[in-house]
Coordinates of C-alpha atoms and ligand atoms in Angstrom, one line a residue:
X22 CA -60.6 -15.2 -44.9
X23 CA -59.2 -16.3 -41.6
X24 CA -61.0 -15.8 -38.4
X25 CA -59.5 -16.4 -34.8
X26 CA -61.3 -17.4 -31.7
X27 CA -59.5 -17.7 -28.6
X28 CA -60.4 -20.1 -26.4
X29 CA -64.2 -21.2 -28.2
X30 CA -66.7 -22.9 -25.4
X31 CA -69.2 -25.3 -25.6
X32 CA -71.6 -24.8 -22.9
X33 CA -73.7 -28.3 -24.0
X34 CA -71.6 -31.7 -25.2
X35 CA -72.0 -35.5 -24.5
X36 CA -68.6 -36.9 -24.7
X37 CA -70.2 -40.6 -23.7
X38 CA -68.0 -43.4 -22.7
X39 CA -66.1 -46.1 -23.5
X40 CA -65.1 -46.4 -27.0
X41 CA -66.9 -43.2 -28.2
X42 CA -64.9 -41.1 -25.7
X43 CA -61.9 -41.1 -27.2
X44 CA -63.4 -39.8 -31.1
X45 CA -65.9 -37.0 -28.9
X46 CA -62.9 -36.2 -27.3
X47 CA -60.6 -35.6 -30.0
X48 CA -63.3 -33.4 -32.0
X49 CA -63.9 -31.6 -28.6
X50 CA -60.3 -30.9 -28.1
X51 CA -59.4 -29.9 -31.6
X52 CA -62.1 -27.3 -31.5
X53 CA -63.1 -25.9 -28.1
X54 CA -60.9 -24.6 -25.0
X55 CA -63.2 -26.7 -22.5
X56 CA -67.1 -27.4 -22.5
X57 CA -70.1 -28.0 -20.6
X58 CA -70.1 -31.8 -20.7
X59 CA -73.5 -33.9 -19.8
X60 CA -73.5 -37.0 -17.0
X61 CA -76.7 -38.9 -18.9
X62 CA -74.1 -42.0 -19.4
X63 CA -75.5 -45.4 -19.2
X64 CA -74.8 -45.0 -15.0
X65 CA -75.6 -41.2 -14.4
X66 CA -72.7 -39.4 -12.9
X67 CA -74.5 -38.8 -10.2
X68 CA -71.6 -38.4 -7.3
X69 CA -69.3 -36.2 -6.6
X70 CA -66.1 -39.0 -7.4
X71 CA -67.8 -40.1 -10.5
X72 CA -67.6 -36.5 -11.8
X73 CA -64.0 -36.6 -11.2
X74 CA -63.6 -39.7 -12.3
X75 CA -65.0 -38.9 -15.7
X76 CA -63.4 -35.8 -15.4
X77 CA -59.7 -37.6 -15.4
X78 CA -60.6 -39.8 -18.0
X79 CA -61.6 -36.4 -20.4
X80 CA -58.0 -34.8 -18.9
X81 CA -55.8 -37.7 -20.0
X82 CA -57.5 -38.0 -23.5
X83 CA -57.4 -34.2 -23.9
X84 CA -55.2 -31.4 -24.5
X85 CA -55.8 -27.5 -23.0
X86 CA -59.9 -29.1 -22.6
X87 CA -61.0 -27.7 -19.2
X88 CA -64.2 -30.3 -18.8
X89 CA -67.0 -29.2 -16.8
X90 CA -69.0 -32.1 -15.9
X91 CA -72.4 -31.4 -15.1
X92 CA -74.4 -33.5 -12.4
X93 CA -77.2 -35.3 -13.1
X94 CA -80.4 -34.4 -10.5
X95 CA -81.5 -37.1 -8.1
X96 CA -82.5 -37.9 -4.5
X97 CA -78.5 -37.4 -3.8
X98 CA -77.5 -34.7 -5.1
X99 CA -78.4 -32.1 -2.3
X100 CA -76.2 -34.9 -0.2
X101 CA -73.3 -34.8 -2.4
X102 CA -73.0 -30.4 -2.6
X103 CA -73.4 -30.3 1.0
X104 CA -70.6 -33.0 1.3
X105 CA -68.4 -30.5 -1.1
X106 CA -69.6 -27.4 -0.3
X107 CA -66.3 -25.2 -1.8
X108 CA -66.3 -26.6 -5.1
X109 CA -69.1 -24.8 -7.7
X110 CA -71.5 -27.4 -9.3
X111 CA -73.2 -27.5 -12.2
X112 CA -76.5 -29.6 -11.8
X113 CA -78.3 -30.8 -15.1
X114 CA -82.0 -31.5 -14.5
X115 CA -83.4 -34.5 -16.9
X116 CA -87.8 -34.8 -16.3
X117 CA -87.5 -38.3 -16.1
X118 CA -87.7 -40.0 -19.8
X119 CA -87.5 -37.6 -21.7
X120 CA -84.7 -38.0 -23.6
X121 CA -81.7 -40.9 -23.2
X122 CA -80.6 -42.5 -20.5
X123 CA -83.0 -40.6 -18.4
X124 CA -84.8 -43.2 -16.2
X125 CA -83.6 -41.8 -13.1
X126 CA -84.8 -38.1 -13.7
X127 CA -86.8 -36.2 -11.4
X128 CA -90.8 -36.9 -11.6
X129 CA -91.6 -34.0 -9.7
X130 CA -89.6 -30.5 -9.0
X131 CA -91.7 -29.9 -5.7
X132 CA -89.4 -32.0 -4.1
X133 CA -86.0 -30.7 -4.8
X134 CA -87.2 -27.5 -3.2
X135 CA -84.3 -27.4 -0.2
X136 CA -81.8 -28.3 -3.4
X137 CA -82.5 -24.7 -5.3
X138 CA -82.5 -23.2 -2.2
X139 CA -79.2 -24.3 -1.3
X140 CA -77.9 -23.8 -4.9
X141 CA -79.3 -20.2 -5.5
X142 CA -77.5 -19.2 -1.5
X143 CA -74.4 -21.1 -3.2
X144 CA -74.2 -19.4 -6.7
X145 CA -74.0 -22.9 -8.5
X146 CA -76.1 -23.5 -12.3
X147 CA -79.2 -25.5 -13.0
X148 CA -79.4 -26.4 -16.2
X149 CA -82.6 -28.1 -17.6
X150 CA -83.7 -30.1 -20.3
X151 CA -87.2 -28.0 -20.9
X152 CA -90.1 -30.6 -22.2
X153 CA -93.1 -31.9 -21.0
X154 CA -94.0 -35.3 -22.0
X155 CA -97.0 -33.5 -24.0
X156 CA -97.3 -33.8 -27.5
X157 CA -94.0 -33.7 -29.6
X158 CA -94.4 -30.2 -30.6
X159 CA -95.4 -28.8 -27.9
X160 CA -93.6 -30.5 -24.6
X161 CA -91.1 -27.3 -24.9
X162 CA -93.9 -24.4 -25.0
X163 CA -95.4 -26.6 -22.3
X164 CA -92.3 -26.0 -20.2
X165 CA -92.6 -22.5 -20.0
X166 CA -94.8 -22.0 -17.2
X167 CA -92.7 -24.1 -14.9
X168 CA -89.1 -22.2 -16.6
X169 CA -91.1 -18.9 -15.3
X170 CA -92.1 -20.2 -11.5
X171 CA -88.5 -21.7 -11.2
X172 CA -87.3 -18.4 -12.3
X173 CA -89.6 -16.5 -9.9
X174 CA -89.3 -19.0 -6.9
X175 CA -85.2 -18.4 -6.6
X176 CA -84.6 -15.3 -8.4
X177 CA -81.6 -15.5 -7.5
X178 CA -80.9 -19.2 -8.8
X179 CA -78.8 -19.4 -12.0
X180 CA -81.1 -21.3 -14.3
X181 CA -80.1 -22.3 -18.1
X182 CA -82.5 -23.4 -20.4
X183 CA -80.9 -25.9 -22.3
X184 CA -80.9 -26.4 -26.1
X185 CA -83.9 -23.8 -26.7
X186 CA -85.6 -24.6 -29.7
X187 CA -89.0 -22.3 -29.8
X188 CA -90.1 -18.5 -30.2
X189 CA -91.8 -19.1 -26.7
X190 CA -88.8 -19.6 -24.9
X191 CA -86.4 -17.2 -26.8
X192 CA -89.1 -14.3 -25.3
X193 CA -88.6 -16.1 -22.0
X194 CA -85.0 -14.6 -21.8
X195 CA -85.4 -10.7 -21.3
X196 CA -88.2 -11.0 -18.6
X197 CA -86.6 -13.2 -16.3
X198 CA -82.9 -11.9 -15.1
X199 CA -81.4 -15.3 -14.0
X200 CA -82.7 -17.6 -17.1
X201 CA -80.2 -18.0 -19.8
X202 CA -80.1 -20.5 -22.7
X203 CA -77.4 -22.4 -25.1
X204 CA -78.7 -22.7 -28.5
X205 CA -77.4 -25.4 -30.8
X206 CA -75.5 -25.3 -34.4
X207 CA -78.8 -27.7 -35.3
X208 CA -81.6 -25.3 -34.4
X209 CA -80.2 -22.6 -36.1
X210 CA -79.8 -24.9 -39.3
X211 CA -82.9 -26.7 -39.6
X212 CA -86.2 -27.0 -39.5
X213 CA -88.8 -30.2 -39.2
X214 CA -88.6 -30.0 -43.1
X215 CA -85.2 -30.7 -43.3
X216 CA -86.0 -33.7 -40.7
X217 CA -89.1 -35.5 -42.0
X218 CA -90.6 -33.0 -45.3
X219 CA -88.8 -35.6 -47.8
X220 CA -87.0 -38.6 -47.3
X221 CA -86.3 -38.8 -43.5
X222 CA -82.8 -38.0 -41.7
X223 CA -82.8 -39.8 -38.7
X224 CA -79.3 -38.0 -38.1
X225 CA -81.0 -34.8 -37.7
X226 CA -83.7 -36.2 -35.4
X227 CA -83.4 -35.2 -31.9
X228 CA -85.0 -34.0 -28.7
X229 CA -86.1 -31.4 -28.4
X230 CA -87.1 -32.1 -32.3
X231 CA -86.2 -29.3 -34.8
X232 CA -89.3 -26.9 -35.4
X233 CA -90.6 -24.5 -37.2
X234 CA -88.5 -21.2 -39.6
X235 CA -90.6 -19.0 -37.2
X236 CA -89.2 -20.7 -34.5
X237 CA -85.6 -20.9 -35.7
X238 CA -86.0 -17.2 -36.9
X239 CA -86.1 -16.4 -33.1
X240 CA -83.0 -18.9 -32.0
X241 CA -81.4 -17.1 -35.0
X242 CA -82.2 -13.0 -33.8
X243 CA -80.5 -14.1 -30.2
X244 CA -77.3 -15.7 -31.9
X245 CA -76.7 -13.4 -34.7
X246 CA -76.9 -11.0 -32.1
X247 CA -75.2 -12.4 -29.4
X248 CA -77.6 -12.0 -27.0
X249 CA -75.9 -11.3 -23.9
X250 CA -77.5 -14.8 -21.9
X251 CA -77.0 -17.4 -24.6
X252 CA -74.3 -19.1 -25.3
X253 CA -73.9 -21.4 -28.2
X254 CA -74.1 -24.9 -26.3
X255 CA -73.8 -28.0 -29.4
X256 CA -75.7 -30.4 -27.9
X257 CA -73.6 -32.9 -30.3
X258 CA -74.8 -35.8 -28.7
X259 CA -73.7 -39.2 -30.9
X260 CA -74.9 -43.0 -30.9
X261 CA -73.6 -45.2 -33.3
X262 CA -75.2 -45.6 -36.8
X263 CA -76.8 -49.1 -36.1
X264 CA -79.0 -47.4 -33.4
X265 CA -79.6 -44.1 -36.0
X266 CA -80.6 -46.2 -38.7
X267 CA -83.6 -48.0 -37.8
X268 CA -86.7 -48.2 -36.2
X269 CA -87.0 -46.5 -33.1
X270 CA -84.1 -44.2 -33.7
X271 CA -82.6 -42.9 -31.2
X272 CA -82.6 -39.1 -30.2
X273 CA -79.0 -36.9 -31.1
X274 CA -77.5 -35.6 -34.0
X275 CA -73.4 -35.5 -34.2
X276 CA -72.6 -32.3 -34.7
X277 CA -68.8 -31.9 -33.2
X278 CA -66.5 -32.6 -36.5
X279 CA -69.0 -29.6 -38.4
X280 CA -69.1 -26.8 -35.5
X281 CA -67.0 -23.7 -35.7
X282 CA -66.8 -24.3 -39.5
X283 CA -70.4 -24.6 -40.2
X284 CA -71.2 -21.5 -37.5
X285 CA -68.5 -19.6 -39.4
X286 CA -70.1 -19.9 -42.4
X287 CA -73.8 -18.9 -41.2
X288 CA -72.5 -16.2 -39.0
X289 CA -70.9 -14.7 -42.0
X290 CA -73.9 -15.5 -44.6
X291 CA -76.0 -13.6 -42.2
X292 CA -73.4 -10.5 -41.5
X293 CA -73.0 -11.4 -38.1
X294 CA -69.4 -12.4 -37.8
X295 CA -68.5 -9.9 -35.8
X296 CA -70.9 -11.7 -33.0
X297 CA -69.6 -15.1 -32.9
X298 CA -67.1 -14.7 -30.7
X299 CA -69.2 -13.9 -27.9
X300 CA -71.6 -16.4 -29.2
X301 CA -69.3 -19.3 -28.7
X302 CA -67.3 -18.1 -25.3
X303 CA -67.2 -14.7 -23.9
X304 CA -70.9 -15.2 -23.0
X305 CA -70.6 -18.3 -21.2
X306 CA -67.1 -16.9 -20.0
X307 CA -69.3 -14.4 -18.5
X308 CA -72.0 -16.5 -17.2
X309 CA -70.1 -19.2 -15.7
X310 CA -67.6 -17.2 -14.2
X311 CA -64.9 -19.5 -15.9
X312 CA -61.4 -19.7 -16.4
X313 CA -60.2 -21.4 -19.5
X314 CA -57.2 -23.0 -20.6
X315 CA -55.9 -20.3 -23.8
X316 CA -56.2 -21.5 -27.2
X317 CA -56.6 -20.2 -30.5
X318 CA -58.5 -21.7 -33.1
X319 CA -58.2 -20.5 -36.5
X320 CA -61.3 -21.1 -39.1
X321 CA -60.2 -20.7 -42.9
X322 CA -62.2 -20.6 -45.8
X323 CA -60.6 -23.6 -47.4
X324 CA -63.3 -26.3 -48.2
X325 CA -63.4 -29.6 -46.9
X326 CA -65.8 -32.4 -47.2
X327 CA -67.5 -34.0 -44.0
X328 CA -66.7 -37.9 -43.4
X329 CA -69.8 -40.3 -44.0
X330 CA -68.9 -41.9 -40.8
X331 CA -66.1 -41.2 -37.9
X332 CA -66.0 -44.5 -35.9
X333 CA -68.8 -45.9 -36.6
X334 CA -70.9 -43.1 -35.8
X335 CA -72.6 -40.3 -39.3
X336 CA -72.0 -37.2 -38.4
X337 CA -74.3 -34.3 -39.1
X338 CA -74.4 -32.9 -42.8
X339 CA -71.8 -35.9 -43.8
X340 CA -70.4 -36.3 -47.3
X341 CA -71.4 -32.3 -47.8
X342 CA -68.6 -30.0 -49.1
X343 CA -68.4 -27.4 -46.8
X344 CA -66.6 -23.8 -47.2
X345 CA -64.6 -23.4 -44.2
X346 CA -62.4 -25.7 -42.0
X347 CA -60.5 -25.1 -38.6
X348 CA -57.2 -24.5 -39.7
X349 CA -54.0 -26.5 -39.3
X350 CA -51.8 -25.3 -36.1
Ligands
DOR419 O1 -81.3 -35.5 -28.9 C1 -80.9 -35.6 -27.8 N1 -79.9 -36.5 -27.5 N2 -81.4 -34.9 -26.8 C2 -81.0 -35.0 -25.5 O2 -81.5 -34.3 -24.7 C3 -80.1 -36.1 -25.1 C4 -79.2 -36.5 -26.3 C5 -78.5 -37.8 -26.0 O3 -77.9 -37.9 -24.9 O4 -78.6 -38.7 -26.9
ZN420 ZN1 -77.9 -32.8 -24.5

């Protein structure tokens, strides 16, 4: 079996900095024709030349990769469209703390009113990390009521739930035109049982946390069928195995070396094939208006078995055989 995707997309990936940016990078570019790529670095990209500074750095360590850097939400960013008001933006809302590197998130989303107004006139994307700081399982159900007034406030606003993990918010999509979601290789895999119901994998430990088979039953019914507003978005977000492997583990599971392999196989265990490749790019082609650079990607069912460690970071489902792996050029 050989399957070709032309030109896949990731609509969610932390490519980090530094060191890590090269090995993100090379997974990325092996793998996907360009993707959604998130500014929560250790300085927010925040500005309008730090996006395209991060943006050349991504170019020069990448081949046929169109990178779309997402802006992280603050005081300035209103400043910084109006200041480059013929380029399209995509702004990434972080509540502030709820995840990494996300001290300088917004407290309150009464005050970026004038900002969604200006972006829904505009046509440009909010996309949103989704959780309360309530109770672990329930900070994304929390979310949405405020997911449904956003939605209703600027119906013509462009908003993407990011990383959707519950039943509540897979209903969320088909009565509300402009919300759309990415859905992650992880949520469609596993549950908190797989996370913390034996011996606990901090590499599968992430925010928002893996829930219930009820829940991942619904993430499931919208992939499978590639529901015409979600795209598959990885949300492989990596820190290295020191900061994993401990107390107070940090938040992000590594998924990049396992994606269109791993998808390949659960889109064909669950006779759904025929949907993934609007799953992972002609939806988000679609949605974002984009245009990509061409590339095929061929997945073979050939096994392969995943590394225990790619510099210095464990990726997800490492030292498994798997069935399938992207083919060589
Ligand atoms: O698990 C996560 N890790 N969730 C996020 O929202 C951020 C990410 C990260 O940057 O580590
Ligand atoms: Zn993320």
């Amino acid at each position: 079996m050989r399957l070709t995707i032309n030109s896949p997309f990731d609509a969610h990936l932390h490519l980090r900095e530094g060191d890590m940016l090269k090995t993100t990078t090379r997974f990325a570019t092996r793998m996907f024709a360009g993707a959604v790529v998130m500014p929560n670095l250790s300085k927010p990209i925040d500005t309008f030349e730090a996006m395209e500074r991060y943006k050349a750095q991504i170019q020069e360590l990448s081949r046929d990769f169109e990178p779309i850097v997402a802006l992280f939400l603050n005081e300035k960013t209103e400043e910084e469209i109006k200041r480059h008001g013929d380029r399209a933006f995509t702004v990434k809302l972080y509540p502030r703390g709820v995840t990494t590197n996300s001290a300088g998130g917004a407290v309150s989303l009464d005050e970026y009113g004038a900002l969604f107004g200006l972006m829904e006139e505009r046509g440009d994307a909010l996309l949103v990390h989704g959780e309360t700081d309530g109770e672990v399982l329930l900070r994304e159900g929390e979310f949405a009521p405020i997911y449904e007034r956003l939605a209703k406030t600027y119906p013509k606003l462009k908003i993407v739930m990011e990383h959707i993990s519950t039943e509540v918010l897979a209903n969320l999509l088909d009565r509300h035109k402009n919300l759309y979601a990415t859905i992650t290789l992880h949520h469609l895999l596993f549950t908190l049982d797989d996370l913390l119901g034996g011996r606990l994998n901090p590499h599968l430990f992430c925010k928002p946390i893996v829930k219930t088979a009820a829940d991942r039953a619904a993430l499931r019914r919208l992939a499978f069928s590639a529901h015409e507003k979600t795209m598959f978005g990885s949300d492989s977000a990596p820190h290295y195995r020191g900061c994993k492997e401990r107390a107070g583990a940090a938040a992000g599971v590594f998924s990049a070396p396992v994606l269109l392999p791993e998808l390949t196989r659960l889109f064909m265990e669950h006779s759904s094939a025929g949907c993934l490749r609007r799953f992972v790019g002609q939806n988000a082609k679609r949605i974002y208006n984009l245009n990509l650079p061409h590339k095929t990607v061929t997945i073979e069912d050939a096994p392969q078995t995943v590394e225990n460690e790619c510099d210095g970071v464990v990726p997800m489902l490492f030292g498994k055989r798997l069935a399938y792996r992207v083919a060589a050029d």
